[in-house]
XYZ file of C-alpha atoms in Angstrom:
431
model
C 26.129 12.247 -7.024
C 25.741 12.439 -2.481
C 28.597 9.975 -0.608
C 27.907 6.629 -0.884
C 26.001 6.583 2.908
C 23.922 10.007 3.931
C 22.346 11.733 6.588
C 18.316 11.620 6.520
C 16.278 12.594 9.241
C 12.136 11.399 8.640
C 9.965 13.456 10.419
C 6.535 11.741 11.423
C 4.003 11.736 13.667
C 2.983 8.186 13.874
C 5.385 5.532 15.460
C 5.728 2.773 16.852
C 3.867 1.843 19.524
C 1.013 4.192 17.367
C -0.676 0.910 15.824
C -3.023 1.032 12.327
C -2.095 1.200 8.952
C -0.255 4.845 9.602
C 2.375 3.778 11.076
C 3.754 1.021 8.541
C 5.481 2.772 5.421
C 7.915 4.653 7.367
C 8.645 1.783 9.473
C 9.212 -1.014 6.795
C 11.222 2.103 4.933
C 13.476 3.171 7.844
C 14.318 -0.819 8.460
C 15.664 -1.126 4.659
C 17.135 2.110 4.139
C 20.406 1.164 5.563
C 20.455 -1.273 2.552
C 20.847 1.525 -0.019
C 23.609 3.877 2.130
C 21.239 5.814 3.329
C 21.208 6.384 7.626
C 17.228 7.256 9.033
C 17.181 9.661 12.001
C 14.055 9.518 13.517
C 11.916 12.186 14.815
C 9.084 11.362 16.320
C 7.003 13.081 19.416
C 7.496 12.379 23.264
C 4.812 11.896 24.982
C 1.930 11.736 21.588
C -1.726 11.083 22.313
C -2.262 7.680 19.807
C -5.702 6.678 19.396
C -4.564 2.988 18.468
C -1.756 1.612 20.058
C 0.791 -1.531 19.345
C 3.162 -2.329 21.634
C 4.540 -5.219 19.656
C 5.765 -2.804 16.930
C 7.810 -1.952 18.880
C 10.321 -4.697 18.245
C 10.258 -4.259 14.979
C 12.352 -0.811 15.086
C 14.840 -1.559 13.281
C 18.425 -0.481 15.396
C 20.324 1.124 12.970
C 17.691 4.365 13.786
C 18.918 7.679 15.443
C 15.298 8.062 17.419
C 15.409 12.099 18.161
C 12.002 13.335 20.714
C 10.574 16.339 21.917
C 7.343 16.487 23.555
C 3.873 17.708 22.059
C 1.027 19.037 23.276
C -2.007 17.866 21.460
C -5.249 19.123 22.654
C -7.285 16.417 22.587
C -7.627 16.781 26.607
C -9.597 19.374 26.529
C -11.987 18.147 23.563
C -12.271 14.995 26.142
C -14.378 16.828 28.531
C -17.537 16.126 26.120
C -16.801 12.941 25.713
C -13.593 10.682 25.542
C -15.019 8.035 22.846
C -15.984 10.217 20.829
C -12.960 12.253 20.450
C -10.856 9.378 20.669
C -12.584 8.336 17.453
C -12.940 11.307 15.785
C -8.936 12.104 16.384
C -8.762 7.752 14.784
C -10.647 8.763 11.352
C -14.206 7.609 12.346
C -16.129 10.141 11.953
C -19.911 10.085 12.429
C -22.752 9.700 9.634
C -23.505 13.795 9.158
C -27.309 12.852 9.698
C -26.768 11.091 12.804
C -24.211 13.494 14.415
C -25.020 14.675 17.967
C -24.885 17.927 19.012
C -20.784 16.983 20.639
C -19.918 15.327 17.995
C -20.850 18.478 15.790
C -18.756 20.100 17.669
C -15.793 17.770 17.892
C -15.662 18.162 14.214
C -16.632 22.468 14.041
C -13.002 22.774 16.326
C -11.038 20.087 14.894
C -11.568 21.675 11.391
C -11.547 25.679 12.188
C -9.595 25.859 15.672
C -6.353 23.633 14.619
C -5.509 24.630 10.940
C -4.532 21.591 9.476
C -4.971 19.732 12.950
C -4.398 18.898 16.237
C -1.146 18.827 16.380
C 0.266 22.529 14.751
C 1.607 22.983 18.258
C 4.066 20.687 17.718
C 5.503 22.204 14.506
C 7.232 25.829 16.144
C 9.594 23.810 19.062
C 10.535 21.355 16.379
C 11.302 23.716 14.160
C 13.490 25.386 17.168
C 15.365 21.335 17.868
C 15.712 20.293 14.371
C 17.570 24.074 13.098
C 20.104 23.052 16.217
C 20.331 19.759 15.338
C 20.522 19.779 11.440
C 23.048 22.034 11.805
C 25.458 19.740 14.432
C 25.203 17.100 12.564
C 25.243 18.633 8.302
C 21.951 16.676 7.618
C 21.649 17.702 3.516
C 17.782 15.604 3.103
C 14.993 16.090 5.401
C 11.419 13.980 4.461
C 8.240 15.012 6.053
C 5.530 12.545 6.627
C 1.754 13.162 6.205
C -0.745 13.288 7.825
C -1.486 14.978 9.678
C -1.039 17.392 7.432
C 0.803 19.630 10.670
C 3.828 18.086 10.101
C 4.891 19.411 6.598
C 4.931 22.640 7.927
C 7.879 21.648 9.970
C 9.585 21.064 6.708
C 8.277 24.481 5.105
C 9.225 26.580 8.442
C 13.608 24.305 7.765
C 13.289 24.835 4.238
C 13.043 28.697 5.239
C 16.654 28.281 6.914
C 18.260 26.351 6.113
C 19.865 25.195 2.561
C 18.326 21.123 1.833
C 16.625 18.987 0.368
C 13.011 18.565 1.250
C 10.979 16.152 0.432
C 7.557 16.026 1.163
C 5.312 12.647 1.636
C 1.666 12.431 1.191
C 0.122 9.015 2.307
C -3.454 10.960 1.344
C -4.327 13.390 0.332
C -4.511 17.019 2.364
C -7.162 19.233 0.788
C -9.280 16.492 -1.202
C -9.418 13.661 1.319
C -12.668 12.144 2.379
C -12.858 12.632 5.726
C -11.558 17.196 4.954
C -15.048 18.475 3.827
C -16.798 16.409 7.416
C -15.069 19.172 9.156
C -17.286 21.586 8.922
C -15.085 24.416 7.947
C -15.569 28.389 7.144
C -15.332 29.693 4.179
C -11.892 31.402 6.351
C -10.553 27.585 7.150
C -11.286 26.219 3.819
C -8.818 29.063 2.151
C -6.048 28.607 4.814
C -6.319 24.560 4.606
C -6.172 26.075 0.424
C -3.097 28.130 0.896
C -1.119 25.511 3.402
C -1.129 22.728 0.982
C -0.348 25.209 -2.119
C 2.635 26.183 -0.279
C 3.990 23.492 0.748
C 3.861 21.110 -2.235
C 5.702 24.699 -3.756
C 8.616 25.150 -1.159
C 9.212 21.112 -1.218
C 11.458 19.975 -3.878
C 10.608 16.765 -4.475
C 6.425 15.411 -3.364
C 6.238 11.744 -3.119
C 2.396 10.429 -3.385
C 0.799 6.721 -2.481
C -1.364 6.185 -5.954
C -1.621 7.894 -9.467
C -4.253 9.097 -9.323
C -2.778 11.541 -5.915
C -0.412 12.468 -8.776
C -3.032 14.012 -11.658
C -4.557 15.490 -9.123
C -1.331 17.242 -7.172
C 0.202 18.045 -10.425
C -2.456 20.848 -10.627
C -1.527 22.822 -7.696
C 2.747 22.495 -8.752
C 4.824 21.875 -10.807
C 7.482 20.256 -8.743
C 8.596 16.229 -9.251
C 5.960 13.437 -8.110
C 6.845 9.781 -7.508
C 4.580 7.163 -6.927
C 5.186 4.899 -4.010
C 3.022 3.188 -2.854
C 2.582 0.899 0.117
C 3.926 -2.469 0.374
C 4.106 -6.330 1.826
C 7.137 -6.608 4.052
C 8.072 -10.468 4.477
C 6.956 -11.654 7.812
C 6.834 -14.533 9.709
C 3.368 -15.555 10.306
C 2.383 -17.971 13.341
C 0.294 -20.202 11.514
C -3.476 -20.531 12.305
C -6.041 -22.800 10.804
C -8.137 -22.184 8.104
C -11.495 -21.678 9.543
C -13.601 -23.824 9.129
C -16.813 -21.016 8.344
C -16.814 -19.603 5.364
C -15.142 -16.452 6.455
C -15.259 -13.181 4.318
C -13.508 -10.655 6.870
C -12.760 -7.282 6.786
C -9.228 -5.710 8.904
C -8.757 -2.388 9.712
C -11.613 0.530 10.357
C -14.851 -0.127 8.517
C -16.006 3.572 8.603
C -19.388 4.864 7.946
C -19.578 6.631 4.714
C -17.517 2.613 3.423
C -20.673 1.094 4.704
C -21.397 -1.466 1.878
C -25.197 -1.800 1.557
C -24.799 -4.312 -1.693
C -22.928 -6.820 0.074
C -24.861 -6.947 3.212
C -28.421 -6.802 1.226
C -26.374 -9.566 -1.069
C -25.642 -11.591 1.534
C -29.246 -11.154 3.466
C -30.640 -12.809 0.379
C -27.516 -15.913 0.369
C -28.762 -16.613 3.833
C -31.854 -16.932 3.108
C -31.774 -18.743 -0.154
C -29.607 -21.094 0.679
C -29.781 -23.184 4.488
C -26.732 -24.215 3.980
C -24.497 -21.110 2.902
C -26.556 -19.541 6.064
C -24.712 -22.319 8.109
C -21.341 -22.318 6.772
C -21.167 -17.956 6.825
C -19.896 -15.539 9.270
C -18.812 -12.010 8.719
C -15.679 -11.107 10.414
C -15.063 -7.857 11.424
C -11.564 -7.122 13.115
C -10.666 -3.574 14.081
C -12.907 -0.403 15.241
C -16.122 -0.614 13.321
C -18.908 2.942 13.435
C -22.311 2.410 15.066
C -23.883 2.856 11.052
C -22.208 -0.548 9.833
C -23.568 -2.690 12.685
C -26.853 -0.625 12.709
C -27.089 -1.242 8.989
C -25.708 -5.448 9.257
C -28.548 -5.362 11.869
C -30.999 -3.907 8.884
C -30.409 -6.646 7.048
C -30.734 -9.327 10.058
C -26.924 -11.016 10.029
C -25.976 -9.511 12.857
C -26.324 -13.409 14.809
C -23.335 -14.254 12.160
C -21.008 -11.197 13.053
C -17.644 -12.145 14.674
C -16.582 -9.205 15.904
C -13.254 -9.235 17.122
C -12.085 -5.377 17.810
C -8.891 -4.106 17.677
C -5.783 -6.175 17.365
C -2.083 -6.002 16.918
C -0.580 -5.876 13.874
C 0.737 -9.779 13.552
C -3.051 -11.055 15.027
C -4.261 -9.302 11.826
C -1.945 -10.972 10.186
C -2.356 -14.267 11.112
C -6.441 -13.412 11.162
C -6.023 -12.656 7.250
C -4.513 -15.586 6.487
C -6.778 -17.738 8.549
C -9.646 -16.408 6.570
C -12.489 -17.757 3.300
C -12.214 -14.620 1.714
C -11.137 -10.833 2.132
C -13.165 -7.739 1.954
C -11.989 -4.078 0.765
C -14.154 -1.299 1.108
C -13.994 1.958 0.035
C -15.970 4.710 -0.254
C -18.449 4.840 -3.386
C -17.000 8.759 -4.198
C -15.015 9.788 -7.539
C -12.627 11.284 -4.553
C -11.419 7.921 -3.238
C -10.126 6.557 -6.516
C -6.982 7.560 -5.469
C -6.706 5.923 -1.696
C -4.806 2.644 -1.960
C -5.698 0.942 1.957
C -2.433 -0.444 2.851
C -3.818 -3.891 4.238
C -4.304 -4.347 0.336
C -0.554 -5.268 -0.107
C -0.712 -7.629 2.963
C -4.662 -9.311 1.945
C -2.400 -9.454 -1.906
C 0.274 -12.049 -0.161
C -2.016 -13.544 2.287
C -3.063 -16.424 0.002
C -5.966 -15.111 -0.222
C -9.081 -14.164 -2.342
C -10.403 -10.496 -1.889
C -13.900 -9.212 -2.356
C -13.064 -6.078 -3.222
C -15.951 -2.782 -3.782
C -15.191 0.678 -4.441
C -15.646 3.382 -7.405
C -14.967 2.336 -10.421
C -11.508 4.415 -11.717
C -10.628 3.263 -8.082
C -6.629 2.690 -8.271
C -6.666 -0.573 -6.324
C -8.556 -1.778 -9.173
C -5.888 -1.613 -11.582
C -3.554 -3.310 -9.019
C -6.017 -6.247 -7.964
C -6.493 -7.062 -11.348
C -2.828 -6.922 -12.293
C -1.792 -9.524 -9.784
C -3.903 -11.301 -10.342
C -5.425 -11.277 -6.263
C -8.766 -10.926 -6.521
C -12.373 -9.461 -8.124
C -13.308 -6.039 -7.812
C -17.052 -4.440 -8.625
C -18.208 -1.076 -8.354
C -21.672 -0.434 -5.813
C -24.398 -1.123 -8.521
C -23.142 -4.864 -9.882
C -25.271 -6.372 -7.051
C -26.164 -9.403 -9.469
C -22.620 -10.083 -10.603
C -21.108 -9.654 -6.858
C -23.799 -12.226 -5.715
C -22.421 -14.677 -8.843
C -18.958 -14.117 -7.249
C -19.584 -14.889 -3.531
C -21.559 -17.912 -4.512
C -18.518 -19.295 -7.153
C -16.451 -18.744 -3.889
C -19.043 -20.414 -1.802
C -19.059 -23.686 -3.719
C -14.989 -23.685 -4.503
C -14.941 -23.791 -0.271
C -17.197 -26.504 -0.274
C -14.931 -28.016 -2.494
C -11.817 -27.021 -1.037
C -10.380 -25.369 -3.673
C -11.258 -21.940 -2.258
C -7.583 -20.615 -3.841
C -5.853 -17.319 -5.328
C -2.866 -17.701 -7.768
C -1.784 -14.070 -7.676
C 1.741 -12.472 -9.965
C 4.099 -9.977 -10.128
C 3.552 -9.299 -6.236
C 7.837 -8.953 -5.468
C 7.296 -5.081 -7.362
C 4.886 -3.900 -4.165
C 7.595 -5.660 -1.040
C 8.840 -2.813 1.156
C 12.263 -3.886 0.191
C 11.730 -3.332 -3.486
C 9.953 0.162 -3.035
C 12.531 1.205 -0.245
C 15.086 0.897 -3.376
C 13.052 3.180 -5.015
C 12.963 5.613 -2.021
C 16.639 5.443 -1.671
C 17.231 6.151 -5.593
C 15.583 9.681 -5.065
C 17.953 10.442 -2.025
C 20.362 10.378 -3.968
C 19.458 11.783 -7.060
C 19.200 14.809 -6.035
């Protein structure tokens, strides 16, 4: 057994003031780890190129954490001379529909996939290993954690593991080669093999893997025999300034709305409802918060729903929580693909404690379907359940009109950030 308090070095690219879901997981783990006898030391880039910024999150960083920083060279500056806007979108995960990609977009994707393996943060690996090797020796660090994406962060762990008798835990917030956008990177056979080889080496060199979903665990068990623990994302107890409920019947989507997530089934249902029911048409609003792909907006226009759209763009995390809790119904959309069964969107857990019903659409065997069902926080539909989806929206609308639209969640406690950190701390102290 380790002593009661142990130092753990956490290597991550995303950290406040980065915005978006990637930063939340370790920001919250670090907040609660000291409660379980773990002293967190966080290593981050000094000058990162974050596609989204949320300065408010800086205030949430624990005062019990030690922060280490080293400069990073990122090639996005060179790519942005082609198109700053397109570069920013691709770096934030918004990949245009394959049929509608411009020459610049195709070029950027090819560069991203083949010249920077596993990703554009690869140039941070060698200097980080050199810097952290010295720090580990001087401060007698026994455990390191790497969290990806970007998966180049795991290569820092790999390098340090080769030089030290150290416990290394690799946390995969998303899969590596089976993630949906991986196929869009226009990889050559040689590049695809290199990704696979690196993925296998990381998984078989670390001492422990952490994943965020049961499906990812099953996938990874085909690659490695190393122990794999499922620790999902979760919700934190946060003070959210009260905002009055929307007077409109708002269906709200919070977060990036990617091209591949474009739910034509939903737009068709909504277009039918506004045509068939004048009251619904008068009351309905589609609230979009966050980056929305051009293809999604074009499809909304195709179904003549544009006049019902309230697109707020990117807002701070605290504002997003306010908007969640003031919306009538929350939309959770995932790509209709077997490859996305493992994706449990981080916003699901914040949705679950918002006390608003979730309307979810995704692949039949999606892991998040089970969570919604077990917590009684909403309803899930596949992409071929059009009539059932329409009926559910009509039911929610009737409840809205009767002022009875609510949700009675059960069993949420195990998804609290503190409970999940306890699970992580147990892993750290058992090794």
